[in-house]
mmCIF file of C-alpha atoms in Angstrom:
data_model
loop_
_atom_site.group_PDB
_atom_site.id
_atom_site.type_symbol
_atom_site.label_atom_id
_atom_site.label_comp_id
_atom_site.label_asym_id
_atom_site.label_seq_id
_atom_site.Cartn_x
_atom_site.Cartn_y
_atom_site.Cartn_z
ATOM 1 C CA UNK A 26 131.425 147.962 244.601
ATOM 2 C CA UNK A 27 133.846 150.368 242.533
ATOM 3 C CA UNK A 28 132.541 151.981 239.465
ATOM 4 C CA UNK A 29 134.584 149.995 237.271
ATOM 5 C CA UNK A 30 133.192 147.083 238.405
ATOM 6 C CA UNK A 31 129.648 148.017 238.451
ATOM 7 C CA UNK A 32 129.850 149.223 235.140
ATOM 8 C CA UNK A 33 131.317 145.606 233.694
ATOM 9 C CA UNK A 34 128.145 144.266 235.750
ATOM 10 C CA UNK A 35 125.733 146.975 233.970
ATOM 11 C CA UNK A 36 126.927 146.229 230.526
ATOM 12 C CA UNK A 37 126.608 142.436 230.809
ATOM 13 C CA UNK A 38 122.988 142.948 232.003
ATOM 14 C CA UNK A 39 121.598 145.823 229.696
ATOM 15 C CA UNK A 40 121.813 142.817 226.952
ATOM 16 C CA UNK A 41 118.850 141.316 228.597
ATOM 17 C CA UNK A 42 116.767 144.528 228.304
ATOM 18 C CA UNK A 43 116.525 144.798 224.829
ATOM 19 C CA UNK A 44 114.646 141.920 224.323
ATOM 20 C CA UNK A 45 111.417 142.488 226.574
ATOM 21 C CA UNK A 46 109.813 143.804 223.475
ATOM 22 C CA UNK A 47 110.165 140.923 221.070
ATOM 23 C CA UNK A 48 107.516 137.703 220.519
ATOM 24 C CA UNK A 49 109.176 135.120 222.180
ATOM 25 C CA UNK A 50 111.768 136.584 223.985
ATOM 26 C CA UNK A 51 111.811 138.397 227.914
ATOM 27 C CA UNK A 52 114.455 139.794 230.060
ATOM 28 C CA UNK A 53 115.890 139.777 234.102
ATOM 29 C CA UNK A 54 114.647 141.988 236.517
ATOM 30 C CA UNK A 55 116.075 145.450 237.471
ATOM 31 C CA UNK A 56 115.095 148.874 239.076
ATOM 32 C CA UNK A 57 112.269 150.964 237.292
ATOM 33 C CA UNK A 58 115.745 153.764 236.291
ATOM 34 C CA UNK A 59 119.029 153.816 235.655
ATOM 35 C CA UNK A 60 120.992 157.287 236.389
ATOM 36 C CA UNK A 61 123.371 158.563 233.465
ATOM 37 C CA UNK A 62 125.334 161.796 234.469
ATOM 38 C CA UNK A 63 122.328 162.341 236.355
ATOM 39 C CA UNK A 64 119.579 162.134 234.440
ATOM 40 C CA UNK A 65 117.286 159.212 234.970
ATOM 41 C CA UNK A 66 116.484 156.473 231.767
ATOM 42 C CA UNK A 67 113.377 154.434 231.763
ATOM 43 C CA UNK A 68 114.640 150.604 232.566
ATOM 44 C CA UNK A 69 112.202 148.161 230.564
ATOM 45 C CA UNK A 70 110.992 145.146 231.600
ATOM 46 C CA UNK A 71 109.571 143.884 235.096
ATOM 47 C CA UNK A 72 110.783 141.511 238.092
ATOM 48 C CA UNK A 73 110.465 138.012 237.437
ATOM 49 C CA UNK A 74 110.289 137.809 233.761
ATOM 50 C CA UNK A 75 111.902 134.935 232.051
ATOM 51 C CA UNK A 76 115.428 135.248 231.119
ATOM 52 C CA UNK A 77 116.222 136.074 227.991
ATOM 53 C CA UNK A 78 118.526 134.038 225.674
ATOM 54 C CA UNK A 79 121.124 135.376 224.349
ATOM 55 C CA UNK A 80 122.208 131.903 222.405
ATOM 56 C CA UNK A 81 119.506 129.073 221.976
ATOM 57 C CA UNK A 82 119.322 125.997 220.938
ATOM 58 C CA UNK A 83 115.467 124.477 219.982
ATOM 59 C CA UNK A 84 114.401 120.895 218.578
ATOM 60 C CA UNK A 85 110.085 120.662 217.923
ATOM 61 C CA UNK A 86 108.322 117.681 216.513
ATOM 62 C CA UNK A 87 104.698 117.310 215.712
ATOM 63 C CA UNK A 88 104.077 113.720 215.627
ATOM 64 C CA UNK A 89 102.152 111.886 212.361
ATOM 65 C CA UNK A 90 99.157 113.433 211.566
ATOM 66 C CA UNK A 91 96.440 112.846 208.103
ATOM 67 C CA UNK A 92 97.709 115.643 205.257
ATOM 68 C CA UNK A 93 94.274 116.235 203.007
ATOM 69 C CA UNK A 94 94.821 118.701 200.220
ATOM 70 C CA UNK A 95 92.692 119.639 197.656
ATOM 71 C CA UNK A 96 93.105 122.017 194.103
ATOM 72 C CA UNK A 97 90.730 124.170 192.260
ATOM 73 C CA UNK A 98 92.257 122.860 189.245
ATOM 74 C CA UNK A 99 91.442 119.208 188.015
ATOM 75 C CA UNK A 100 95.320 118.848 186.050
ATOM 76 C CA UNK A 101 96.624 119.152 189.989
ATOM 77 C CA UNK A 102 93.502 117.205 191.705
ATOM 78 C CA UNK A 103 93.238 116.084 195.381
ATOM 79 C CA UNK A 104 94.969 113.856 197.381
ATOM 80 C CA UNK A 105 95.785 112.607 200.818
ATOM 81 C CA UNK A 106 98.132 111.160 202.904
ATOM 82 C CA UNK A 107 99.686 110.019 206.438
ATOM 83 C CA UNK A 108 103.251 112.149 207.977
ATOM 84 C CA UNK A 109 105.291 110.606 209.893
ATOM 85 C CA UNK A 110 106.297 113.825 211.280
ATOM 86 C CA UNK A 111 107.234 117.637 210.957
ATOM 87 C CA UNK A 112 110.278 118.777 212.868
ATOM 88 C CA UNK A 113 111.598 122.339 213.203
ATOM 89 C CA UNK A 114 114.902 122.825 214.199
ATOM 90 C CA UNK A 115 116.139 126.417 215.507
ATOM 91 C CA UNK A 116 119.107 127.950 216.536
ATOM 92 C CA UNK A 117 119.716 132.056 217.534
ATOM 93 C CA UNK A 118 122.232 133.937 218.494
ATOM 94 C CA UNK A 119 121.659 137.894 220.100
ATOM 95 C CA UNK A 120 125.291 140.209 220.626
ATOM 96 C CA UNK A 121 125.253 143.876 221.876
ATOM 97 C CA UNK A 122 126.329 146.531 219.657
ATOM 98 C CA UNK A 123 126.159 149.367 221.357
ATOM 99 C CA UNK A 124 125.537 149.409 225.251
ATOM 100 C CA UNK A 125 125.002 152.929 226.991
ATOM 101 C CA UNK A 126 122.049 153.985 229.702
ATOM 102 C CA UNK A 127 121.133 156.525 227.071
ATOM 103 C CA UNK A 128 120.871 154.521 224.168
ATOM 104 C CA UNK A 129 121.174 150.596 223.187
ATOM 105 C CA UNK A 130 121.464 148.273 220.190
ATOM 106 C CA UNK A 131 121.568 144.504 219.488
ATOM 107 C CA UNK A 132 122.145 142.506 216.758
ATOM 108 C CA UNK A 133 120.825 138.435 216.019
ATOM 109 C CA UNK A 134 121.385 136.003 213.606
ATOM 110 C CA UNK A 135 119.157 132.795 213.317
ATOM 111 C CA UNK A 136 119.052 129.636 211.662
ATOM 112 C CA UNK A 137 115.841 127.535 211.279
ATOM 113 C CA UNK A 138 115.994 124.327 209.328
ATOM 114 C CA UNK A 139 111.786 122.369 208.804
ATOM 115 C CA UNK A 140 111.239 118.987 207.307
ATOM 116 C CA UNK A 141 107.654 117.475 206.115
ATOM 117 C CA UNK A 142 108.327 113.169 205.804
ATOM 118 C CA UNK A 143 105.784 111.288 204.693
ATOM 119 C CA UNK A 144 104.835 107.742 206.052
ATOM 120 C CA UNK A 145 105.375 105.816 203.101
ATOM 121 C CA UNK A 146 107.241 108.056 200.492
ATOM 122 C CA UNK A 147 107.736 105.802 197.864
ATOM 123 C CA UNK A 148 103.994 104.450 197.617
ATOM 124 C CA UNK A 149 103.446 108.705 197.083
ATOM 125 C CA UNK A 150 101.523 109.259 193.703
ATOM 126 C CA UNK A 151 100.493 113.103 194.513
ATOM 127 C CA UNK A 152 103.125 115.286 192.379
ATOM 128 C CA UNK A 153 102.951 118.101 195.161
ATOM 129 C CA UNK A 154 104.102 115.512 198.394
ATOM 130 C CA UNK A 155 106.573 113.879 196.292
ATOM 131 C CA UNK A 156 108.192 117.379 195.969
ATOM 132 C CA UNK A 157 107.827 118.119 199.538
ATOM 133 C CA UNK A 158 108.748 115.021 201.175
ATOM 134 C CA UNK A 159 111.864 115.507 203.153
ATOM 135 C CA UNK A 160 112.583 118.605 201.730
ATOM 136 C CA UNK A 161 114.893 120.954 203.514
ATOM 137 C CA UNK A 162 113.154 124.559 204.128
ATOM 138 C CA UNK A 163 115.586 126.690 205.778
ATOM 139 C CA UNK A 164 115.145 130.804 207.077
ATOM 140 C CA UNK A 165 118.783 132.445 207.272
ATOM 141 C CA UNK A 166 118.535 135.746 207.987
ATOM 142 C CA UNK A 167 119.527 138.918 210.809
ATOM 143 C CA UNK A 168 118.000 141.440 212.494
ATOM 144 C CA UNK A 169 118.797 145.097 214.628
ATOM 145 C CA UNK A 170 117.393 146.029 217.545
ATOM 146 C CA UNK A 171 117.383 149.616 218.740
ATOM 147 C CA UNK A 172 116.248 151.003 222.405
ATOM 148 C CA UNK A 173 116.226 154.378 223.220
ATOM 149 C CA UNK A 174 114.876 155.311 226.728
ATOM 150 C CA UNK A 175 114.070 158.715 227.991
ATOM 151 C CA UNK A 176 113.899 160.269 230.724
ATOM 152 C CA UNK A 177 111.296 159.245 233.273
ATOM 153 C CA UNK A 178 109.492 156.144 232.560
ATOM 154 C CA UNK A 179 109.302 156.283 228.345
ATOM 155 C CA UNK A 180 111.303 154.560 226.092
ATOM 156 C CA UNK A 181 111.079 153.699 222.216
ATOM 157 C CA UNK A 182 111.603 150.092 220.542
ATOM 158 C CA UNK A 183 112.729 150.123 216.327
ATOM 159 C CA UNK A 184 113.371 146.526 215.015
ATOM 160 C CA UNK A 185 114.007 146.089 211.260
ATOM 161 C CA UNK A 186 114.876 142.442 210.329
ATOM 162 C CA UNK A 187 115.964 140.638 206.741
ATOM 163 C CA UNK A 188 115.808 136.837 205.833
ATOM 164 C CA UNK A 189 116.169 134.551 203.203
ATOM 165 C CA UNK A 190 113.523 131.478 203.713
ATOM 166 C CA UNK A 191 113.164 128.742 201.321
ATOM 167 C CA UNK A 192 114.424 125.400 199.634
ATOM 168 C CA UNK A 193 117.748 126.608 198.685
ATOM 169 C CA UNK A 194 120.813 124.614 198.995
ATOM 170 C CA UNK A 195 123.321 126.817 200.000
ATOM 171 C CA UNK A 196 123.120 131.018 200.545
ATOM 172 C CA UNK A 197 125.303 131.570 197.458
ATOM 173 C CA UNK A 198 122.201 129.664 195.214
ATOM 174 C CA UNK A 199 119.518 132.254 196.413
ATOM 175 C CA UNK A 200 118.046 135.096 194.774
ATOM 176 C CA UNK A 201 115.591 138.302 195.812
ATOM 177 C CA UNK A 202 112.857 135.883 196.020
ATOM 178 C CA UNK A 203 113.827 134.432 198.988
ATOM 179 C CA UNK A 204 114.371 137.792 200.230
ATOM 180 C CA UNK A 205 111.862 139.091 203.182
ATOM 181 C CA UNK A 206 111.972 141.944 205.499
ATOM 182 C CA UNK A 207 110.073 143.867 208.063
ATOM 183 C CA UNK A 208 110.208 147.036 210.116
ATOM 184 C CA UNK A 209 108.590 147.989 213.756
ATOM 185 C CA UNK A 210 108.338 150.581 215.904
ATOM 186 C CA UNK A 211 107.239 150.649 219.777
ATOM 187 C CA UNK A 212 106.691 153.102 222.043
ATOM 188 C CA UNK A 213 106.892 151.474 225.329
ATOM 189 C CA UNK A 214 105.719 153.283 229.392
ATOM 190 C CA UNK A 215 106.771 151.978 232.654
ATOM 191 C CA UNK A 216 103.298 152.635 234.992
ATOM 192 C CA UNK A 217 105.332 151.238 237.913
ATOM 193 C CA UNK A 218 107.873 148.766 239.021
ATOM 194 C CA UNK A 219 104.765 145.775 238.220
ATOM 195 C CA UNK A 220 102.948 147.186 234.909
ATOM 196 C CA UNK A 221 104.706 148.028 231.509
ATOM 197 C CA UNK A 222 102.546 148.825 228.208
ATOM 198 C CA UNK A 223 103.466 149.697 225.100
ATOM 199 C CA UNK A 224 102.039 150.769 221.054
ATOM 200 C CA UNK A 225 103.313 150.274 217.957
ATOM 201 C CA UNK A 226 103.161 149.010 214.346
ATOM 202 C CA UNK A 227 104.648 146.113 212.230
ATOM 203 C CA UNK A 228 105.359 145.985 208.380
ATOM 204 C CA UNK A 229 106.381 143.560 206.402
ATOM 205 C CA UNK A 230 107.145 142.717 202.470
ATOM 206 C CA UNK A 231 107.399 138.814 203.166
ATOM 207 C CA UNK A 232 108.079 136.492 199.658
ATOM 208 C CA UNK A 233 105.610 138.927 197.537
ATOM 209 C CA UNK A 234 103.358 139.257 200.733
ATOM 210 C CA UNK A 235 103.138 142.425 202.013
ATOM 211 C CA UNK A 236 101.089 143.495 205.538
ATOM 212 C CA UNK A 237 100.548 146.140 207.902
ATOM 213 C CA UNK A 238 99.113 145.634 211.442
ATOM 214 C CA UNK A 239 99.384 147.331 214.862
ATOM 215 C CA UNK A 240 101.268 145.930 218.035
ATOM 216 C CA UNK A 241 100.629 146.166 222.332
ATOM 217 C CA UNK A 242 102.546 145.120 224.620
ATOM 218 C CA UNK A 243 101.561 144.503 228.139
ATOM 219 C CA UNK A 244 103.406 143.052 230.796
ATOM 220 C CA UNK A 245 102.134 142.899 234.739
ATOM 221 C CA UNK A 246 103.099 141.689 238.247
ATOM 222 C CA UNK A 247 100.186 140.728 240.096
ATOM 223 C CA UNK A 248 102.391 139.679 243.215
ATOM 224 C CA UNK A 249 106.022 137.823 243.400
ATOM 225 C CA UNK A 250 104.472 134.837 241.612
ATOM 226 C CA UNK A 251 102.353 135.443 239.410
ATOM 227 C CA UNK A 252 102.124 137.710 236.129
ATOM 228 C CA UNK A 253 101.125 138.546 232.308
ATOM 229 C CA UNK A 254 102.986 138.797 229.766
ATOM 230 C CA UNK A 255 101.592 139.504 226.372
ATOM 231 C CA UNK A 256 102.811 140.994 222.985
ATOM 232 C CA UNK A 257 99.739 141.215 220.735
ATOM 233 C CA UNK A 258 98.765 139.744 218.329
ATOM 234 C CA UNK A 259 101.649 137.210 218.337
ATOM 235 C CA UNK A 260 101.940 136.056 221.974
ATOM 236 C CA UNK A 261 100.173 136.237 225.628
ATOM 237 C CA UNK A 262 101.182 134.018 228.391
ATOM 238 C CA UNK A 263 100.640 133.687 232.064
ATOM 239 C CA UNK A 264 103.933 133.217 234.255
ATOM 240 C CA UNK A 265 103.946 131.210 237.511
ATOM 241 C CA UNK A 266 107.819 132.063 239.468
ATOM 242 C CA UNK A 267 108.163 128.860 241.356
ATOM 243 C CA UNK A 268 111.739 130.563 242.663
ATOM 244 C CA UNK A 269 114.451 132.272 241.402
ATOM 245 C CA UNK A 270 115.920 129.541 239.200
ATOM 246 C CA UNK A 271 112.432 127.792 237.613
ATOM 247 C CA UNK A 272 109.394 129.281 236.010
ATOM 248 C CA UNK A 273 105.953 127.721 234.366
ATOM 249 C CA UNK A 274 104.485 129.513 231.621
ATOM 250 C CA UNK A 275 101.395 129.229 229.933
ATOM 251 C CA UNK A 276 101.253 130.547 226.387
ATOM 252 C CA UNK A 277 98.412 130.998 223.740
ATOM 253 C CA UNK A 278 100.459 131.953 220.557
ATOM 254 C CA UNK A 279 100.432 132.323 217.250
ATOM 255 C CA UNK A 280 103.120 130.775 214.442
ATOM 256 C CA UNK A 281 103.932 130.410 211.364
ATOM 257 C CA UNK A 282 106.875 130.029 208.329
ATOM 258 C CA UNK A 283 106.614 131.205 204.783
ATOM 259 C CA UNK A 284 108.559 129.230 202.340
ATOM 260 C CA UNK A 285 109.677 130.337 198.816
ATOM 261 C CA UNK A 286 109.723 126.770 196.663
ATOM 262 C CA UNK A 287 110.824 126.641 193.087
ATOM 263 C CA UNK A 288 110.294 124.605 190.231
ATOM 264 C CA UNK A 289 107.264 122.421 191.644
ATOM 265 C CA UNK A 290 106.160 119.936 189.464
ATOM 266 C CA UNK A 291 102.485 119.751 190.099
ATOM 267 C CA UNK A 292 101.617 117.152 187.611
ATOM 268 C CA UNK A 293 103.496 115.660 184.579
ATOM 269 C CA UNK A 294 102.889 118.929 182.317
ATOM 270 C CA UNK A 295 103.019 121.803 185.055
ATOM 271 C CA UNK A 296 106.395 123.117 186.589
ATOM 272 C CA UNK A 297 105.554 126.302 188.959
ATOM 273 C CA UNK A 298 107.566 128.569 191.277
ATOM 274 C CA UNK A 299 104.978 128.199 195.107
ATOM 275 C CA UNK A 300 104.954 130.299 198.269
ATOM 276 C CA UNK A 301 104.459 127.612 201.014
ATOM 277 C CA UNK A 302 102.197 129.072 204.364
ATOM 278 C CA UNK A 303 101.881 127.424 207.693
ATOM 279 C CA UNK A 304 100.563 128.871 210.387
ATOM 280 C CA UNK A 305 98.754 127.551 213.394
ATOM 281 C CA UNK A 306 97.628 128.834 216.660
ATOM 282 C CA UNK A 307 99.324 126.960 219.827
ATOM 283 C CA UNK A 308 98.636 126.612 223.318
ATOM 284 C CA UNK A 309 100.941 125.329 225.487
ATOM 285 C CA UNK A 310 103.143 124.598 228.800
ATOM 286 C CA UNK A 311 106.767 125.775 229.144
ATOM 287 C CA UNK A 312 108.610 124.792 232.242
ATOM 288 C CA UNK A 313 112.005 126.727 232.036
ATOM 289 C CA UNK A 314 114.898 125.825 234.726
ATOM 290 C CA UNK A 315 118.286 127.314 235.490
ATOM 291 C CA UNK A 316 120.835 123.983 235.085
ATOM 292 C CA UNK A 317 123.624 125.911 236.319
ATOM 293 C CA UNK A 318 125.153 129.226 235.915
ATOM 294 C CA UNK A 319 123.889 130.921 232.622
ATOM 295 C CA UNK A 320 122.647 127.518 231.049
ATOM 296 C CA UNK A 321 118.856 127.005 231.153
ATOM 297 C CA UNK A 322 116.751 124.800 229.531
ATOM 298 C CA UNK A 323 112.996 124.891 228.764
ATOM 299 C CA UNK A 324 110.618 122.364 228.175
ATOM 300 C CA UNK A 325 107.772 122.829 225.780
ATOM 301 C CA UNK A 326 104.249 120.861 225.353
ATOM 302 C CA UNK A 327 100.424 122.043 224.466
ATOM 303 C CA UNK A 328 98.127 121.690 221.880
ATOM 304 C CA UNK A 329 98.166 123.593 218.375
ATOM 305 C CA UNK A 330 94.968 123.952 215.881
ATOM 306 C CA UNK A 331 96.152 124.801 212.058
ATOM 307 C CA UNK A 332 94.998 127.537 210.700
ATOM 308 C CA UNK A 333 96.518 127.714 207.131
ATOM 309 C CA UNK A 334 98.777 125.211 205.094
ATOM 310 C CA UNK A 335 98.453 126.514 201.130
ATOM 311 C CA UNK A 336 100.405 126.539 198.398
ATOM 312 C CA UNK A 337 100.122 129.705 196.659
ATOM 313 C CA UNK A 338 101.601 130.594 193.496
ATOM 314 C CA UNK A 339 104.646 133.112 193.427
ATOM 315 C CA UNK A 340 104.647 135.309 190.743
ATOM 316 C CA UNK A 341 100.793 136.692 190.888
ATOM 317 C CA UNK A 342 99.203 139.644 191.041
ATOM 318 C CA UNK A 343 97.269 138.317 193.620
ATOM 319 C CA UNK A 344 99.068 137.622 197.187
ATOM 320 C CA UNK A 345 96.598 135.013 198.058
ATOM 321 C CA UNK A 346 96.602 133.160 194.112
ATOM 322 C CA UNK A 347 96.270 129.646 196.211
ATOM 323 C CA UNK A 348 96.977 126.390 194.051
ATOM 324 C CA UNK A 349 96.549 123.995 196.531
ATOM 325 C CA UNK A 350 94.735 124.246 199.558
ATOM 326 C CA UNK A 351 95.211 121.599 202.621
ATOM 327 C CA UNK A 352 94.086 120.687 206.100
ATOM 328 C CA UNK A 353 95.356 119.624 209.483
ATOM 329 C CA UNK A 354 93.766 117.995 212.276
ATOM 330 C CA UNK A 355 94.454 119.551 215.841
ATOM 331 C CA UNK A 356 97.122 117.593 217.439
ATOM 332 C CA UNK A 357 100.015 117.605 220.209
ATOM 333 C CA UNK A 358 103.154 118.991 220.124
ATOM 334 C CA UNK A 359 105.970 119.310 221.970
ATOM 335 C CA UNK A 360 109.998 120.735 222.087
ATOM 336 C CA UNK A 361 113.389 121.672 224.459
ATOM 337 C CA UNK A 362 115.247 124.341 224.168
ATOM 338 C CA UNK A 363 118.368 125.265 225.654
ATOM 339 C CA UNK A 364 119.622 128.719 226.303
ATOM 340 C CA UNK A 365 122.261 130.712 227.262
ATOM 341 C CA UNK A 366 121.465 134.033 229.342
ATOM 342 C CA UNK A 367 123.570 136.890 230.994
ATOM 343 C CA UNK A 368 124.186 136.222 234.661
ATOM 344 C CA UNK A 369 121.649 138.391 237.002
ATOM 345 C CA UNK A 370 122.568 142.140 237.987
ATOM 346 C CA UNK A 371 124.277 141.306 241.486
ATOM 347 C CA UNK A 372 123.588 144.282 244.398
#
């Protein structure tokens, strides 16, 4: 193979690498190094990961479920009702920037569109559902991706990401707060061709919430088959390689959206600006499969338990100022994706 060649074939695979680190996303196999006017780079990720997706497509649904919520104030009250269903609808798309052994960068945009309808909307007499029913909550936003391996078997991970999440209409309509953003840093080591760890810290300022917390990565090959893959606290899964072109994956992992929601009318005298929090803990199947060439699809199913659905009010000096509080019963859920990835490094 002539250098020219092998250096096209480099550059369309080093796209893959740089997303080993992130919560839901995994890369191809390669060697443990890559040599650079001879010096050796650390090469992350481990044989028989997932592929990674470099343009995705995802539809989720979690069928009807009972909505109780409940207020400490008696003007908002408590209420109930029966949805239909909640769908999330995803799309992302990851481009290199800068692709050298020595140093690497990538940059993604997504777009993530979620919908709450009710079961009977019009027979709705709770001021809060009314204003939530079909109601288009959208996250817009980018994010930069930095790797810089040295020599040996180290390497270093900085992500810093900005979105705008809410029920706005169009980008032009938004404002700052919409606005979230977050910053992390890993530093990654390659034991061996089968184990990769790595330590780090996240922070984010997300709609008037801020938090701090630390990050590990740990990814192992117990054989050609079988392996973990696990980016604490978000995500840890258990791979099964069925062959080179189809994979089973079973996940424990936790989600979540924050939603910036203005002028909520709450009752007939009370008009507020909310911060709307989901989040939920999910465990699950994925079966991914290679269609053909770089096309892959993957299908999702498992169980998720809530953990959090509150309205909280915006402008406090309290991040956790909840108005009204509400509860989810465990349930099913399911999705497909489909993917685009870089064709594998060929020999």
């Amino acid at each position: 193979m002539g250098k020219k060649q092998s250096d096209n074939t480099i550059h369309k695979y080093t796209f893959c690498c740089l997303l080993a680190l992130l919560a839901h996303l995994t890369l191809k196999a390669q060697q443990s190094t890559v040599n650079w006017l001879q010096r050796d780079f650390c090469q992350t990720g481990l044989k028989g990961m997932a592929p990674s997706r470099g343009i995705s497509f995802e539809r989720s649904i979690i069928p009807e479920y009972h909505l109780a919520s409940d207020s400490p104030e008696d003007e908002i009250g408590d209420a109930s009702s029966d949805v239909e269903h909640q769908s999330v609808l995803k799309a992302k798309l990851r481009a290199p920037l800068w692709n050298s052994d020595g140093f690497k960068a990538v940059i993604g945009f997504k777009y993530q569109k979620e919908e709450i309808k009710f079961d009977d909307p019009e027979e709705l007499e709770y001021s809060l559902y009314k204003n939530i029913n079909n109601l288009n909550m959208k996250v817009m936003g980018t994010d930069l991706i930095m790797l810089k391996p040295f020599r040996g078997n180290k390497y270093v991970v900085v992500r810093g990401a900005i979105n705008y999440s809410g029920a706005f209409k169009k980008l032009s309509e938004t404002n700052s707060n919409f606005l979230n953003w977050s910053v992390s840093a890993l530093f990654g080591i390659r034991k061996n061709e089968n184990t990769e760890m790595g330590f780090g810290v996240n922070y984010s300022n997300s709609l008037n919430v801020k938090s701090v917390y630390p990050v590990m990565l740990y990814n192992h090959n117990f054989n050609e088959k079988w392996g973990i893959e696990a980016l604490l606290p978000k995500r840890a899964a258990l791979r099964y390689n069925f062959n080179a072109k189809s994979l089973a994956v079973l996940v424990s992992e936790l989600d979540g959206s924050r939603y910036y929601i203005p002028d909520v009318e709450l009752s007939a005298n009370r008009v507020e600006d909310l911060r709307m929090e989901v989040s939920e803990l999910k465990f699950g199947l994925s079966y991914q499969r290679q269609i053909f060439s770089i096309l892959w699809m993957s299908v999702d199913a498992g169980y998720r338990k809530n953990i959090g659905f509150d309205f909280n009010r915006y402008f406090s000096g309290s991040n956790r100022d909840t108005i009204v509080k509400s509860q989810i019963p465990g349930g099913m859920y399911g999705g497909i994706t489909l993917f685009l990835t870089p064709p594998p490094k060929k020999n």
